[in-house]
GROMACS .gro file of C-alpha atoms in nm:
model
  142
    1UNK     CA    1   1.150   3.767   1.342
    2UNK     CA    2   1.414   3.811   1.635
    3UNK     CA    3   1.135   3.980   1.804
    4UNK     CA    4   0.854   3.757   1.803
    5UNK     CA    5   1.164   3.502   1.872
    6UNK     CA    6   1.209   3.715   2.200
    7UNK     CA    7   0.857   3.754   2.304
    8UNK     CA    8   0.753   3.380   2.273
    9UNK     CA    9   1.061   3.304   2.501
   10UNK     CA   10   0.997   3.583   2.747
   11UNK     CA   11   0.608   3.430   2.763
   12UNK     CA   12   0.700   3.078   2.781
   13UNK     CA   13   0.901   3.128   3.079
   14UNK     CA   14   0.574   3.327   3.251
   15UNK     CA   15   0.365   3.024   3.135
   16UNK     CA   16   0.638   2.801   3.297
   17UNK     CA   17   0.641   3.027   3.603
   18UNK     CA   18   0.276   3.019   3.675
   19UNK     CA   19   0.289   2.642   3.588
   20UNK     CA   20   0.523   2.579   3.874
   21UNK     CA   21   0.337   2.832   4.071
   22UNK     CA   22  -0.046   2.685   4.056
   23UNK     CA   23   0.080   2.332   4.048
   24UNK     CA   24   0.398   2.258   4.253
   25UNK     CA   25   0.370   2.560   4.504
   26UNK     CA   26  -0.053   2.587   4.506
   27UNK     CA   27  -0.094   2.196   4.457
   28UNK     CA   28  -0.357   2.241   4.208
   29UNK     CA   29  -0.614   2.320   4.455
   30UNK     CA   30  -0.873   2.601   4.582
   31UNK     CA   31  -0.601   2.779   4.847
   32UNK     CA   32  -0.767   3.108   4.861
   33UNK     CA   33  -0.982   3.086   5.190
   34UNK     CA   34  -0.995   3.427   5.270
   35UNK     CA   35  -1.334   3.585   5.282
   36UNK     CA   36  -1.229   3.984   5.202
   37UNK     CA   37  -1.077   4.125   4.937
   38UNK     CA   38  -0.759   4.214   5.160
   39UNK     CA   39  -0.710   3.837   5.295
   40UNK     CA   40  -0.685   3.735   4.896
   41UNK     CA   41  -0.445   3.955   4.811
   42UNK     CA   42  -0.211   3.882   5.112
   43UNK     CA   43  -0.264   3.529   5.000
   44UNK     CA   44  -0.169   3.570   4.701
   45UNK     CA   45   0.121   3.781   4.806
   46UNK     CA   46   0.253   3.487   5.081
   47UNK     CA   47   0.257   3.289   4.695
   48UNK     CA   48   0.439   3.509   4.491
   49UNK     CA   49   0.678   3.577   4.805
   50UNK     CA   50   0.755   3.208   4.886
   51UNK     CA   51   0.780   3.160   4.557
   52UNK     CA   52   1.062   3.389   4.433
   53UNK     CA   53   1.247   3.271   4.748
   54UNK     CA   54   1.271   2.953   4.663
   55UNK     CA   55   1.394   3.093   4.312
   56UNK     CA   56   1.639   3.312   4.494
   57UNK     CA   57   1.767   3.014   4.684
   58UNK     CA   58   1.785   2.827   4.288
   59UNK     CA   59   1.985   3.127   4.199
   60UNK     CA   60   2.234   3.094   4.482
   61UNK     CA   61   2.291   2.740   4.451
   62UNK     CA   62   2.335   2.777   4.094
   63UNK     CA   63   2.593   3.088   4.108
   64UNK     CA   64   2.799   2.846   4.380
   65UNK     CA   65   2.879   2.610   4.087
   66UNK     CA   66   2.880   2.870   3.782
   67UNK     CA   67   2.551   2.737   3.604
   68UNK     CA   68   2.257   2.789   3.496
   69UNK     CA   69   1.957   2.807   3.725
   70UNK     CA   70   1.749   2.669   3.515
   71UNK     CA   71   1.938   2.359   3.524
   72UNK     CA   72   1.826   2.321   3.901
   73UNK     CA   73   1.467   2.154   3.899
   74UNK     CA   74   1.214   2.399   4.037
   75UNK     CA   75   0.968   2.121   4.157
   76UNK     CA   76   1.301   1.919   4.370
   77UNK     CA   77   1.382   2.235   4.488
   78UNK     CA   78   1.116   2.335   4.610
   79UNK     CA   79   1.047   2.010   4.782
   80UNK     CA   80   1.379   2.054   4.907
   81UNK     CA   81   1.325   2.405   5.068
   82UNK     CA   82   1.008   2.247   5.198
   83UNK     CA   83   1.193   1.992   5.376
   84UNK     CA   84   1.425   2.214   5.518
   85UNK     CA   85   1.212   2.469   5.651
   86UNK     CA   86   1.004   2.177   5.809
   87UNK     CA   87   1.273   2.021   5.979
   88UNK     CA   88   1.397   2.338   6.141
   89UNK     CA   89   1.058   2.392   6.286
   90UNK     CA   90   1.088   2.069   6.446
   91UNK     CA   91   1.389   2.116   6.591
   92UNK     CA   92   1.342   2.487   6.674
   93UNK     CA   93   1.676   2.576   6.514
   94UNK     CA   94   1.624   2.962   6.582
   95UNK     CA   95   2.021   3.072   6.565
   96UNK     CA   96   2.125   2.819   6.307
   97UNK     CA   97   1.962   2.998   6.033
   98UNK     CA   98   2.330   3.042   5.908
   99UNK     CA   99   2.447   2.677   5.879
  100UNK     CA  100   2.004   2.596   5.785
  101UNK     CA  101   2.073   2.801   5.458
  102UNK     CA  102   2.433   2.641   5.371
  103UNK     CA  103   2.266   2.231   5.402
  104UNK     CA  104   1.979   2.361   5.232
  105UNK     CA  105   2.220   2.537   4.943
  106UNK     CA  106   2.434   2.147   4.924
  107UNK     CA  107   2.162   2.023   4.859
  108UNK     CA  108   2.015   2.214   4.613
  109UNK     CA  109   2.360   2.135   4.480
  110UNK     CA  110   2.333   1.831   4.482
  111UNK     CA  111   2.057   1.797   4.295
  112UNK     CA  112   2.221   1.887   4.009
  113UNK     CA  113   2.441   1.606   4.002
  114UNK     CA  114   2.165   1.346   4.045
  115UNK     CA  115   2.106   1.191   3.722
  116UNK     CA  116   1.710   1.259   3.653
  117UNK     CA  117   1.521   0.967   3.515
  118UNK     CA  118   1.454   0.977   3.102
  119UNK     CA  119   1.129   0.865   2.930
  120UNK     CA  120   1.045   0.545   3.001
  121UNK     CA  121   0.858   0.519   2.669
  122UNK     CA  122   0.936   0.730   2.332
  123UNK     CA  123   0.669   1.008   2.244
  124UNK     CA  124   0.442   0.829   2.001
  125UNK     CA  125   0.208   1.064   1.790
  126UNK     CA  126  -0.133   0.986   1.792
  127UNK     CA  127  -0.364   0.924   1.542
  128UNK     CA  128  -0.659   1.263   1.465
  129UNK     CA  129  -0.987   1.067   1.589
  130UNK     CA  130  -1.248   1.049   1.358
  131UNK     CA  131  -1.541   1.152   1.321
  132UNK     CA  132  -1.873   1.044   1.452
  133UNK     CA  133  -2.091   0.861   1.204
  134UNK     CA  134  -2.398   1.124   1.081
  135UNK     CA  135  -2.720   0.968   1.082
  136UNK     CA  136  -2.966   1.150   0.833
  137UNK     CA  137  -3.359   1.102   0.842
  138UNK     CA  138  -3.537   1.054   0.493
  139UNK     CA  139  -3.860   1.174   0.652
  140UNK     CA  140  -3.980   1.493   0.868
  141UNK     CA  141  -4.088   1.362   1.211
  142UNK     CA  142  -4.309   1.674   1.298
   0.00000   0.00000   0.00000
C-alpha cells in the first residue's frame, strides 16, 4: 500500500510538471518550428532548461525563508522570472546580474506572502447526463 502510495505521488508531481511545462512555459501552443530532427530536440532542450531554472530560482527563494518550494506558485514565478529577464534586456544590465538575481529572489519572496485569491464559488457536483432517447423501428426499411 505505502508503495502504490509512493508511486501515485512521485507521478502526480510529473503530471503536474509537464502541466506547468506545456501550459504556463509552452502556452498551449505548436512551439516546435524546427524542420530537422536536431532543431526539435534543442527545442525541446531550451524547455526543459528554462524550465528547471526557473525551479532552481523557486528553490532558492524558498530555502531563503525555510519553506517549502512548493508553496511558491510555479505559474507567478515564472511570470516573475519572465519579467525580470525582460526588463534587463531593456536596460542592458550586463554586470548587474548579481543585484538582477537578488530583486528577482524578493520577489519570488514576496509572493509568498501575497494572499492568493480562494474560489469564488464552492465545487458543486454535477449531475451524470442522461441518456439519449432510443428510437426503435417496428418495420425493416430495406
Amino acid at each position: 500500500m505505502c508503495v502504490n502510495l509512493c508511486c501515485y505521488t512521485r507521478r502526480w508531481q510529473i503530471e503536474t510538471s509537464y502541466r506547468e511545462l506545456k501550459q504556463t512555459m509552452l502556452g498551449m501552443v505548436l512551439t516546435l518550428r524546427s524542420k530537422t530532427v536536431e532543431g526539435v530536440y534543442q527545442e525541446i532542450w531550451g524547455a526543459l532548461t528554462a524550465y528547471n531554472l526557473v525551479r532552481l530560482e523557486i528553490a532558492k527563494a524558498a530555502l531563503t525563508v525555510k519553506c517549502d518550494p512548493t508553496e511558491i506558485s510555479f505559474i507567478r514565478a515564472f511570470h516573475v522570472v519572465q519579467y525580470e529577464l525582460h526588463w534587463a534586456a531593456i536596460t542592458r544590465a550586463q554586470g548587474k546580474l548579481a543585484s538582477l538575481l537578488q530583486r528577482l529572489r524578493q520577489r519570488l519572496v514576496s509572493l509568498l506572502k501575497e494572499e492568493q485569491s480562494g474560489r469564488k464559488f464552492d465545487r458543486a457536483v454535477k449531475a451524470l447526463p442522461q441518456r439519449y432517447t432510443v428510437r426503435v423501428l417496428k418495420r425493416d426499411l430495406n
